[in-house]
mmCIF file of C-alpha atoms and ligand atoms in Angstrom:
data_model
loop_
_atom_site.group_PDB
_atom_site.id
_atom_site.type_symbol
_atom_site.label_atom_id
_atom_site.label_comp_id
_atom_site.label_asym_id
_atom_site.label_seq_id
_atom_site.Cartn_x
_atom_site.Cartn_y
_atom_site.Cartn_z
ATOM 1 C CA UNK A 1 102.910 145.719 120.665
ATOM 2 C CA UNK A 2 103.527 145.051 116.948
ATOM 3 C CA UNK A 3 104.217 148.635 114.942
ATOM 4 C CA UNK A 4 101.652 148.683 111.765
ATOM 5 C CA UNK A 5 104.571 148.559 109.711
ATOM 6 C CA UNK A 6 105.682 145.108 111.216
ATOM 7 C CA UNK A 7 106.240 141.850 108.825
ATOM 8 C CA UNK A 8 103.670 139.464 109.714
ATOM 9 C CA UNK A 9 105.563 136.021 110.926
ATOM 10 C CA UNK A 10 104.714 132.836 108.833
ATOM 11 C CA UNK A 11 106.040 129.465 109.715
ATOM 12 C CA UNK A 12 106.863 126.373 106.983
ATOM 13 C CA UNK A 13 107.292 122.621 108.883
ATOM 14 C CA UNK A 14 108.417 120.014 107.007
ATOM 15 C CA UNK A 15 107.561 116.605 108.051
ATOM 16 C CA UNK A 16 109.988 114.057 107.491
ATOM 17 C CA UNK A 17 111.328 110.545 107.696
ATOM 18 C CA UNK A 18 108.176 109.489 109.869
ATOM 19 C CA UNK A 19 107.998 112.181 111.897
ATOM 20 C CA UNK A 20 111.469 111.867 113.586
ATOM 21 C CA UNK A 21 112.317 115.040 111.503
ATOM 22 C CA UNK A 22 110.877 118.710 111.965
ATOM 23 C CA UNK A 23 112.056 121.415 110.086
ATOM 24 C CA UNK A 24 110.775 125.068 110.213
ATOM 25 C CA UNK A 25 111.931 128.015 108.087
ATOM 26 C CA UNK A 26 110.127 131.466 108.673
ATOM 27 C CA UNK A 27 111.470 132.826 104.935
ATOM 28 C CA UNK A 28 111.356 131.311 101.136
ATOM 29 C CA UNK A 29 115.331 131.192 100.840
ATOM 30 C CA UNK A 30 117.471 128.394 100.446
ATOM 31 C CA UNK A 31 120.341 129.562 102.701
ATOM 32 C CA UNK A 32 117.464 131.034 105.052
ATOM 33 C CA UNK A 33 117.325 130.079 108.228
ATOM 34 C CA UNK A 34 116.109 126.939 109.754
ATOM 35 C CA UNK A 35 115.260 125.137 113.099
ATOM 36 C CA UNK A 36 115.295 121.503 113.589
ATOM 37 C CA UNK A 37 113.643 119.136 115.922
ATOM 38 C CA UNK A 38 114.647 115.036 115.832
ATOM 39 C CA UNK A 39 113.388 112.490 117.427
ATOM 40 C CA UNK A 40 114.752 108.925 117.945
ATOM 41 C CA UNK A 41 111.432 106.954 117.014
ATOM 42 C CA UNK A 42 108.357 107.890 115.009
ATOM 43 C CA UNK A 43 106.609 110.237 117.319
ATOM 44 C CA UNK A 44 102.313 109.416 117.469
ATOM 45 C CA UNK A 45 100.551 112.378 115.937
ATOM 46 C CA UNK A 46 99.256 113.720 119.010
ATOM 47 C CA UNK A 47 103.240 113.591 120.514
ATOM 48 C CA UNK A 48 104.041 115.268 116.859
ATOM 49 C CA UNK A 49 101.676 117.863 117.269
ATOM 50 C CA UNK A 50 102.921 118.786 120.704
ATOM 51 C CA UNK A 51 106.419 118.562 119.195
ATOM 52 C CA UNK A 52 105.683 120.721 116.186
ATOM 53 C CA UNK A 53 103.941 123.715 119.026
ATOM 54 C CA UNK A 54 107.304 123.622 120.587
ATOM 55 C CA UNK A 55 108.756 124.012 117.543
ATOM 56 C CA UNK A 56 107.269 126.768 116.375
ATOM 57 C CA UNK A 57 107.290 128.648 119.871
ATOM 58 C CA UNK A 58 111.416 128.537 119.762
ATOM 59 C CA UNK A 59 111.448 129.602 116.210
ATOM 60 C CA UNK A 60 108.857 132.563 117.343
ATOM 61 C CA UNK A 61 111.295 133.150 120.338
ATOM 62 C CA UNK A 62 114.173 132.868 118.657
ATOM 63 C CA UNK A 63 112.875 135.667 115.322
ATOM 64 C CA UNK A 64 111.375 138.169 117.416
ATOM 65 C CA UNK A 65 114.337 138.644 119.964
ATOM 66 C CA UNK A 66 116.797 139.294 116.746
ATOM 67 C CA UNK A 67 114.299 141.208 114.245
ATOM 68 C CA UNK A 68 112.355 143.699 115.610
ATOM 69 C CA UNK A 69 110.573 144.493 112.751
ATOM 70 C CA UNK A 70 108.402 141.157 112.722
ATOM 71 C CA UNK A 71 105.184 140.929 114.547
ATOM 72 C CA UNK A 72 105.315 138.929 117.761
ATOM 73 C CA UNK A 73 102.436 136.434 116.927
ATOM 74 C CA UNK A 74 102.428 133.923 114.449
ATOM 75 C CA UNK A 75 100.020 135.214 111.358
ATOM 76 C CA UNK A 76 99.765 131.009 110.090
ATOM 77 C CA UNK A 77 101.950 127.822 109.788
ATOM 78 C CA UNK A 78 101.990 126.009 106.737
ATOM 79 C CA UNK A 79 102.762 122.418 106.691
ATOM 80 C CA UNK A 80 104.272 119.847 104.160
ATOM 81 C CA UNK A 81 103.960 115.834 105.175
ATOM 82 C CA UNK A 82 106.061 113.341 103.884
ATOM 83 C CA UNK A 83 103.596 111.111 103.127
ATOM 84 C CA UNK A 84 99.678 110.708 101.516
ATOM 85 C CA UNK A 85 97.349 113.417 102.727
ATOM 86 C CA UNK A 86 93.958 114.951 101.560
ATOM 87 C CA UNK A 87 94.873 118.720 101.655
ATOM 88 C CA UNK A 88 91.348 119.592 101.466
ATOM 89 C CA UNK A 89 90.007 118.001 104.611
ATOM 90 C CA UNK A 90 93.467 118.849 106.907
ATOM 91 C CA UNK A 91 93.779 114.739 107.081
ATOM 92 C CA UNK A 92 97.163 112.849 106.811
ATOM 93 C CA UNK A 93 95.411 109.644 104.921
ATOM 94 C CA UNK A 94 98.800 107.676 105.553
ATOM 95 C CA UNK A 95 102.892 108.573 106.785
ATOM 96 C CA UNK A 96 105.541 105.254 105.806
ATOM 97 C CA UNK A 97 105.964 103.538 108.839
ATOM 98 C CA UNK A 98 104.025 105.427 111.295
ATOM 99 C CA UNK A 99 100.651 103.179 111.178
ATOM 100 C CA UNK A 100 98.977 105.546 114.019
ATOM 101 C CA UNK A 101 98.883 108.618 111.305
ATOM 102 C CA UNK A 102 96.375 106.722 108.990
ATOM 103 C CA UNK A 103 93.223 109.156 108.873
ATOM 104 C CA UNK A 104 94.832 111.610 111.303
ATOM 105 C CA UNK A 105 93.124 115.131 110.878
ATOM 106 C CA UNK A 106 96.163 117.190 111.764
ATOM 107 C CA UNK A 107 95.104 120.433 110.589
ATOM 108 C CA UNK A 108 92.571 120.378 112.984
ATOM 109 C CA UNK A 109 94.295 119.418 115.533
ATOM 110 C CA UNK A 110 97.445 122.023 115.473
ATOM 111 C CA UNK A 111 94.564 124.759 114.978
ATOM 112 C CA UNK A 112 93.485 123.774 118.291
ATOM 113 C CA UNK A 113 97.381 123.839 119.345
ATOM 114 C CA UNK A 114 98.114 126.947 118.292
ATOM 115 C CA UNK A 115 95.344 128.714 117.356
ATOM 116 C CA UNK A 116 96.579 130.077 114.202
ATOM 117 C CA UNK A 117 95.324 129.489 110.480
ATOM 118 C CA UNK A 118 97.316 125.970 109.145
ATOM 119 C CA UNK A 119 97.504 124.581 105.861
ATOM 120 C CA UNK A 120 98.668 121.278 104.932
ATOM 121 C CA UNK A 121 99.629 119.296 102.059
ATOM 122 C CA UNK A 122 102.519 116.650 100.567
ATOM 123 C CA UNK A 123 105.443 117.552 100.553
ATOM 124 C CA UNK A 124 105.784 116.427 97.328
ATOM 125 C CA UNK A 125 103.045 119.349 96.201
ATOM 126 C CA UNK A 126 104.759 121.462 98.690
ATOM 127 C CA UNK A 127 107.837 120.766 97.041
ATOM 128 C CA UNK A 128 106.654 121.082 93.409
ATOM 129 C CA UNK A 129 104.800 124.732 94.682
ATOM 130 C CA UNK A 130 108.521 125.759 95.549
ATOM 131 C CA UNK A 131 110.005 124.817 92.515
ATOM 132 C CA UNK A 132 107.115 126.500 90.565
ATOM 133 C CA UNK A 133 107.552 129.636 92.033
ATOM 134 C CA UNK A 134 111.005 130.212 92.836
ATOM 135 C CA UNK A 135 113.276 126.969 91.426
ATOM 136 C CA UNK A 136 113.492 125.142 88.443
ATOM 137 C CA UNK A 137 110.427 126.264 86.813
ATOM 138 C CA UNK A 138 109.703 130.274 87.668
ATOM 139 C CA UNK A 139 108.861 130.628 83.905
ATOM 140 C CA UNK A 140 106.780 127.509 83.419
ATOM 141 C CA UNK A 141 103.019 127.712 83.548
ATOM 142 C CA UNK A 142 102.387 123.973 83.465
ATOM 143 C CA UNK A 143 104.636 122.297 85.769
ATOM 144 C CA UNK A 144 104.901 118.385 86.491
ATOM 145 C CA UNK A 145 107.071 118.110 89.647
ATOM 146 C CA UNK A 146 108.432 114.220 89.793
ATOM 147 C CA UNK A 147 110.317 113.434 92.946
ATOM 148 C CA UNK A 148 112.039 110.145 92.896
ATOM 149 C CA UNK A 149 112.898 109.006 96.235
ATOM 150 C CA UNK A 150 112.033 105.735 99.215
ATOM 151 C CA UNK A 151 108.987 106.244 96.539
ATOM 152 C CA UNK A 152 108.160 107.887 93.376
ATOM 153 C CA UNK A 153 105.264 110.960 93.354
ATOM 154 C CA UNK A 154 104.484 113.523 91.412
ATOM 155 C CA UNK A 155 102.985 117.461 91.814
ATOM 156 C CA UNK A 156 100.884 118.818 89.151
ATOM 157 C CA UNK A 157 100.506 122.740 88.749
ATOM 158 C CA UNK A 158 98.702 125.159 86.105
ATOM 159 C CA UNK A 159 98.959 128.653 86.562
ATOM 160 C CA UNK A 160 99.700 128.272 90.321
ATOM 161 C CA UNK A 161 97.183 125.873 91.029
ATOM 162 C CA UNK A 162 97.826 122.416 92.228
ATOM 163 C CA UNK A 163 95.819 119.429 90.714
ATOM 164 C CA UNK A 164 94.700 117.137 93.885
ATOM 165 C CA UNK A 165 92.445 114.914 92.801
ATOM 166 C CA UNK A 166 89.730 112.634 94.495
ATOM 167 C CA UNK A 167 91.066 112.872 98.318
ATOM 168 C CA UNK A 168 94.071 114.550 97.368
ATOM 169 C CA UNK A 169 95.696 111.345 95.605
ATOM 170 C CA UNK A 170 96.750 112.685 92.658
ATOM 171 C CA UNK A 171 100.112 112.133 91.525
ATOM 172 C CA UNK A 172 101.037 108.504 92.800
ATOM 173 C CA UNK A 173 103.395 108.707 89.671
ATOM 174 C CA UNK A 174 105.216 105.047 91.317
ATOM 175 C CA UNK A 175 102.169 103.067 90.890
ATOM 176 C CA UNK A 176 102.029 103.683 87.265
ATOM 177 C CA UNK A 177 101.829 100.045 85.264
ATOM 178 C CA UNK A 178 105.197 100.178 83.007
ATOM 179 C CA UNK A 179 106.107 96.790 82.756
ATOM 180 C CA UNK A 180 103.619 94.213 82.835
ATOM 181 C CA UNK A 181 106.237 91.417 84.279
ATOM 182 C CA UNK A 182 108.074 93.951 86.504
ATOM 183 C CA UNK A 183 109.237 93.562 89.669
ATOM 184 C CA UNK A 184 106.952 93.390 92.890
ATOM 185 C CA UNK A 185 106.058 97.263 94.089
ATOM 186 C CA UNK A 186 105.855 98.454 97.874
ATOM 187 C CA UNK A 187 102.003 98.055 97.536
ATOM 188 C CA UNK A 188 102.350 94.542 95.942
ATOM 189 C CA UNK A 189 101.061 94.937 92.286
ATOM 190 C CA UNK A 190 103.892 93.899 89.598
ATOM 191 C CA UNK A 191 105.067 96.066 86.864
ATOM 192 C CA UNK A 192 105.010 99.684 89.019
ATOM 193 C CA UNK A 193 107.323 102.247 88.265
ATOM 194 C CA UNK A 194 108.376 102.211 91.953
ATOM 195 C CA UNK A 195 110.698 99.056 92.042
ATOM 196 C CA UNK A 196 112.939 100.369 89.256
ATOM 197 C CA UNK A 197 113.432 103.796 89.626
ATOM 198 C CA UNK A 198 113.055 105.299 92.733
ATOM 199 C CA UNK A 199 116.109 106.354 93.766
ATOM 200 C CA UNK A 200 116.249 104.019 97.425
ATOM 201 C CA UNK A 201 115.146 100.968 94.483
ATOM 202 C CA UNK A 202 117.960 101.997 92.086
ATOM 203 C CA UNK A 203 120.207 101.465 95.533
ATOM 204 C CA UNK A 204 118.867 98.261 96.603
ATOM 205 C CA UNK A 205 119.057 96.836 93.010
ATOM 206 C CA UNK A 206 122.784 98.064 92.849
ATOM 207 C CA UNK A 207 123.484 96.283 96.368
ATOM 208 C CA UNK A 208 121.320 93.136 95.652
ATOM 209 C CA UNK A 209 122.993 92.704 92.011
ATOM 210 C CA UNK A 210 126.717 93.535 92.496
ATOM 211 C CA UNK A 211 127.227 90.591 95.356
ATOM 212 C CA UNK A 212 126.539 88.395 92.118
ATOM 213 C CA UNK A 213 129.024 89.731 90.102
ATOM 214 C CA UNK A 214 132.992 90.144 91.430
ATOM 215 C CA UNK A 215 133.950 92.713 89.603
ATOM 216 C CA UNK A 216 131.279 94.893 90.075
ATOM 217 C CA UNK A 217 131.632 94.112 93.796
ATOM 218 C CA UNK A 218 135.598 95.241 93.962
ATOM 219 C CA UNK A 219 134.345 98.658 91.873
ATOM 220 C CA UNK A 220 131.818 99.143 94.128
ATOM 221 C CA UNK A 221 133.847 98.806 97.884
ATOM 222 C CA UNK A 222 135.968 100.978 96.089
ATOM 223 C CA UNK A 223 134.037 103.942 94.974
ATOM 224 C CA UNK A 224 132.480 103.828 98.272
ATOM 225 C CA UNK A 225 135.707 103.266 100.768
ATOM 226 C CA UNK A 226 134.955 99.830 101.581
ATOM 227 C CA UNK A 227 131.154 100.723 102.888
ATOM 228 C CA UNK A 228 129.021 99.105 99.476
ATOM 229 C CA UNK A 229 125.643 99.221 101.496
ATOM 230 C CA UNK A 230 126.117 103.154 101.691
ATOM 231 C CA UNK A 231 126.187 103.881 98.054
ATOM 232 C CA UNK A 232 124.386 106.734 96.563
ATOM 233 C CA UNK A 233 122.525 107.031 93.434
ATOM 234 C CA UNK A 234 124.934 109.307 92.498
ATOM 235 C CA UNK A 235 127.697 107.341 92.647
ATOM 236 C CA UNK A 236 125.859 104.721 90.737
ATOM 237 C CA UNK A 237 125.085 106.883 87.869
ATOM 238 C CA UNK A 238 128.576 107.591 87.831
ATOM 239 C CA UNK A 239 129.460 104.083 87.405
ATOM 240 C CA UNK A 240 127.150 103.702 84.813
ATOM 241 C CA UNK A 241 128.809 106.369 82.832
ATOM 242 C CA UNK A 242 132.167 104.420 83.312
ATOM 243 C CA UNK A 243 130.869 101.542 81.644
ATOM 244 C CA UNK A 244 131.093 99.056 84.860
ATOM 245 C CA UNK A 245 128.138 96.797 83.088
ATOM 246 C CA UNK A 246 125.724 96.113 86.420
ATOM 247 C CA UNK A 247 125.434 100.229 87.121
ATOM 248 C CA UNK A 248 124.070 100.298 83.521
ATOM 249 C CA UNK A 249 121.945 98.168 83.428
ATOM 250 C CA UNK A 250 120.456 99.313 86.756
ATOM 251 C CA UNK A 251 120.436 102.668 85.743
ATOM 252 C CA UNK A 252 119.567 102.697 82.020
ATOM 253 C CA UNK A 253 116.279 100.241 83.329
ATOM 254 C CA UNK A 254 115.414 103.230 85.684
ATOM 255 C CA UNK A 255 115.892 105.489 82.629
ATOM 256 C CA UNK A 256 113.763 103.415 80.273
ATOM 257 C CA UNK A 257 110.938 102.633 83.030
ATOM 258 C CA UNK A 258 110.823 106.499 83.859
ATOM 259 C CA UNK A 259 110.743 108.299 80.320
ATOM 260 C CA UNK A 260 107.701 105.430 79.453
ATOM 261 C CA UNK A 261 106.150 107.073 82.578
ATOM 262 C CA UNK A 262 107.060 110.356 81.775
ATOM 263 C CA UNK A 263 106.079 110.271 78.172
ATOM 264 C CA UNK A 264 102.142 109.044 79.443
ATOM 265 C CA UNK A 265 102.180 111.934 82.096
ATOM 266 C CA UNK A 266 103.243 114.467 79.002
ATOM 267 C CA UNK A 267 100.692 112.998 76.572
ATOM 268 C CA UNK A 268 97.959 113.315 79.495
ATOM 269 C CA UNK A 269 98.787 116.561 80.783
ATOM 270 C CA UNK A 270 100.577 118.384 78.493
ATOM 271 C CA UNK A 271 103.396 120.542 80.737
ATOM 272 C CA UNK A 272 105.615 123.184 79.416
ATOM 273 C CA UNK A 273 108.269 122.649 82.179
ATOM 274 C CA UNK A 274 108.966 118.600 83.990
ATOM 275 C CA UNK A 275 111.143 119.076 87.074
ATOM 276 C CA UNK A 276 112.603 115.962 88.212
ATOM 277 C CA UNK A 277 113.666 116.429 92.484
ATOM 278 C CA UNK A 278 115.361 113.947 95.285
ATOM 279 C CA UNK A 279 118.761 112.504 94.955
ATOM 280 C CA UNK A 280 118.453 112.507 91.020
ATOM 281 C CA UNK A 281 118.424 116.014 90.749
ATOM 282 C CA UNK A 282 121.817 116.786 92.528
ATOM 283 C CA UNK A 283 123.347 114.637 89.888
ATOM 284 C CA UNK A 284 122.641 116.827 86.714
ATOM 285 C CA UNK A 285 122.984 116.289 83.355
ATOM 286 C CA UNK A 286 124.371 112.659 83.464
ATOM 287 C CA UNK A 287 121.007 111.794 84.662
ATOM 288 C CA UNK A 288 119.135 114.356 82.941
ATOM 289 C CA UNK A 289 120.707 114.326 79.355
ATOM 290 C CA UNK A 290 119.669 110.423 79.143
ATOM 291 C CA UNK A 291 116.607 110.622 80.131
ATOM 292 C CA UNK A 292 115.643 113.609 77.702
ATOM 293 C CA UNK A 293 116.873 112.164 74.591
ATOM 294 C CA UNK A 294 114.477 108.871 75.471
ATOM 295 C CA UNK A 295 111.157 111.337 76.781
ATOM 296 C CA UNK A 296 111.689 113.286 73.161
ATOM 297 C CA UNK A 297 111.951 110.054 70.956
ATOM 298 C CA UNK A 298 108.815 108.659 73.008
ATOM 299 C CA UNK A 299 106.365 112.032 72.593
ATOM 300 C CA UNK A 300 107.249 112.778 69.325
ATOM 301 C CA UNK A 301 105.443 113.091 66.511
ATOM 302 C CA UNK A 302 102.418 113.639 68.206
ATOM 303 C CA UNK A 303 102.993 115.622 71.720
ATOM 304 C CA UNK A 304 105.100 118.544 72.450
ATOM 305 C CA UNK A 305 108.230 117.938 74.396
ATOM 306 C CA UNK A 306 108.182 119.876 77.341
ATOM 307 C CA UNK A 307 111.487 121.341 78.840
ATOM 308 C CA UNK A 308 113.369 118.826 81.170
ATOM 309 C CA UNK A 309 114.667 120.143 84.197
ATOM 310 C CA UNK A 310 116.646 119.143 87.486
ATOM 311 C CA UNK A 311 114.913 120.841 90.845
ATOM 312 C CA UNK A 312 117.103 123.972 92.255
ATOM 313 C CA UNK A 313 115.622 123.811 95.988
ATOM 314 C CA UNK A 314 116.797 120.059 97.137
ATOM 315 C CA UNK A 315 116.875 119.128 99.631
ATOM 316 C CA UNK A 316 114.766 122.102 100.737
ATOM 317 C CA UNK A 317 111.970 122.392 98.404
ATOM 318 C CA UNK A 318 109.415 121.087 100.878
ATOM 319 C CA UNK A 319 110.176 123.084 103.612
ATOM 320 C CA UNK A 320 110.104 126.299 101.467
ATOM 321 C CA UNK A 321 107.079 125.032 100.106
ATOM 322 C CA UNK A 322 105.362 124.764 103.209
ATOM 323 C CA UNK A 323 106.174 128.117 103.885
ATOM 324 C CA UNK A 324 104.564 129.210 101.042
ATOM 325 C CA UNK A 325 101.427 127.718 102.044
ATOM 326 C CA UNK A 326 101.464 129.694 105.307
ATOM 327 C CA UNK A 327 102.081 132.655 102.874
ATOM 328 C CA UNK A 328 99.067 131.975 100.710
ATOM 329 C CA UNK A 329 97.015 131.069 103.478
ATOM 330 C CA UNK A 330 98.190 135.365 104.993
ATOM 331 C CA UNK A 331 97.640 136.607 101.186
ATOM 332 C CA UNK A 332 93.997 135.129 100.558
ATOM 333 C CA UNK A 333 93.117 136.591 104.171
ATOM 334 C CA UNK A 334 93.840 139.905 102.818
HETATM 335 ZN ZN1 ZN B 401 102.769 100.060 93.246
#
């Protein structure tokens, strides 16, 4: 039996790559500790949800055998989905490449599971919810969260509250019109934001362009050891900054496409604090210095630059985050 002095046990799952990654955390630290769960093929939602129970049960195993001091039941499990969900009805509305997860209402059916209190959202919110309260932005009270990865979305937050939107769609930052002749998007419009700066685009660009160009081929096999179709978006920006011409241009398009984006989300929301996460954020400054100098020049005269910031969480933001939406869900319950 649980003292009345015991710490109440809250679980964070991060839901990843279709499904084929789990990841729980039972604190809001970076180095905390974690548990992991893979699977080789994008798991149903019903196998998920059996997956994500047994999960939870060894991370419950695992924390009360070694702490004594934490209660033996799980108090609630909060949940971040790497895909489109509507937070408010529990429902994932739609997980890349994992077609049988379209409408699924997975709160529901974990409740069910493990009979414990669950809340869900993105994991870019959940993400952007981390950062806001213990990353990049712990003194911002307006934060836009922008995580550039496969895709590009965005988290708003004011004064700890997230801005969802109709359905909980807010914040599909990649389908924003920036070019009207732009390249084709994932969802098939023209001129998205997607195609040219989301960091897996910014990759496949690099790739697709270089085998046109020699030179840029020979720099490329060698800043990656001979293995071009690995290269990161790091070592593209780097590149860039060494003047090899096709890195450049790649990345000062991404840079161009992204502050026009930015500088529309700024005007429209007015944030103190922009947090830029994924790959782009391990790379710093290079990135970061560019890209403010051509947000200020596009807000000013008229809107107040907000500060421009690199997330401190990757790659664990979302996990954290969903951990703090077991927290909230433990707080608000009194
Ligand atoms: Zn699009």
């Amino acid at each position: 039996m649980a003292s009345k002095h015991a710490k109440q046990l809250r679980v964070g799952v991060e839901i990843a790559e279709s499904a084929t990654r789990l990841t729980a955390t039972t604190e809001p630290n970076v180095s905390g500790l974690r548990w992991q769960t893979r699977l080789a093929a994008p798991p149903s939602p019903e196998i998920a949800t059996a997956e994500i129970a047994s999960l939870i049960a060894r991370v419950t195993h695992e924390i009360v055998a070694t702490h004594s001091e934490i209660e033996s039941n799980v108090a609630a499990v909060g949940i971040a989905v790497g895909g489109q969900v509507d937070a408010e009805q529990g429902i994932v509305l739609a997980l890349p490449q994992a077609v049988s997860w379209t409408d699924f209402p997975l709160v529901r059916h974990l409740t069910e599971h493990l009979s414990v209190p669950v809340q869900m959202d993105s994991a870019t919110n959940a993400a952007g919810l981390a950062e806001y309260h213990l990353g990049a932005a712990r003194a911002a009270a307006h934060m836009l969260y922008i995580h550039l990865g496969r895709g590009i979305t965005s988290a708003y937050i004011e004064h700890s509250q997230l801005l969802h939107g109709a359905q909980g769609t807010a914040g599909a930052l990649g389908h924003l019109l920036v070019r009207v002749d732009g390249p084709r998007c994932s969802c098939g419009a023209h001129g998205h934001l997607e195609p040219i700066a989301s960091a897996q685009s910014v990759v496949r660009r690099m790739i697709g362009q270089a085998v046109d160009h020699e030179s840029s081929h020979t720099t490329m096999l060698q800043k990656t050891g001979g293995r071009a179709e690995a290269i990161t978006v790091a070592q593209i920006v780097e590149l860039s900054e060494s003047g090899e011409p096709v890195a450049q241009a790649i990345v000062n398009d991404a840079l161009d496409a992204l502050s026009l984006a930015l500088a529309h989300a700024v005007t429209l929301l007015a944030p103190d604090t922009i947090v830029i996460g994924g790959p782009f954020a391990l790379i710093g400054e290079p990135f970061l210095m560019p890209l403010r100098a051509r947000v200020q020049k596009l807000c000013q005269p008229v809107t107040r630059v907000p500060e421009l910031v690199g997330a401190a969480l990757e790659p664990r933001a979302a996990m954290i985050g969903a951990y703090l939406l077991a927290e909230a869900i433990t707080t608000s319950l009194g």
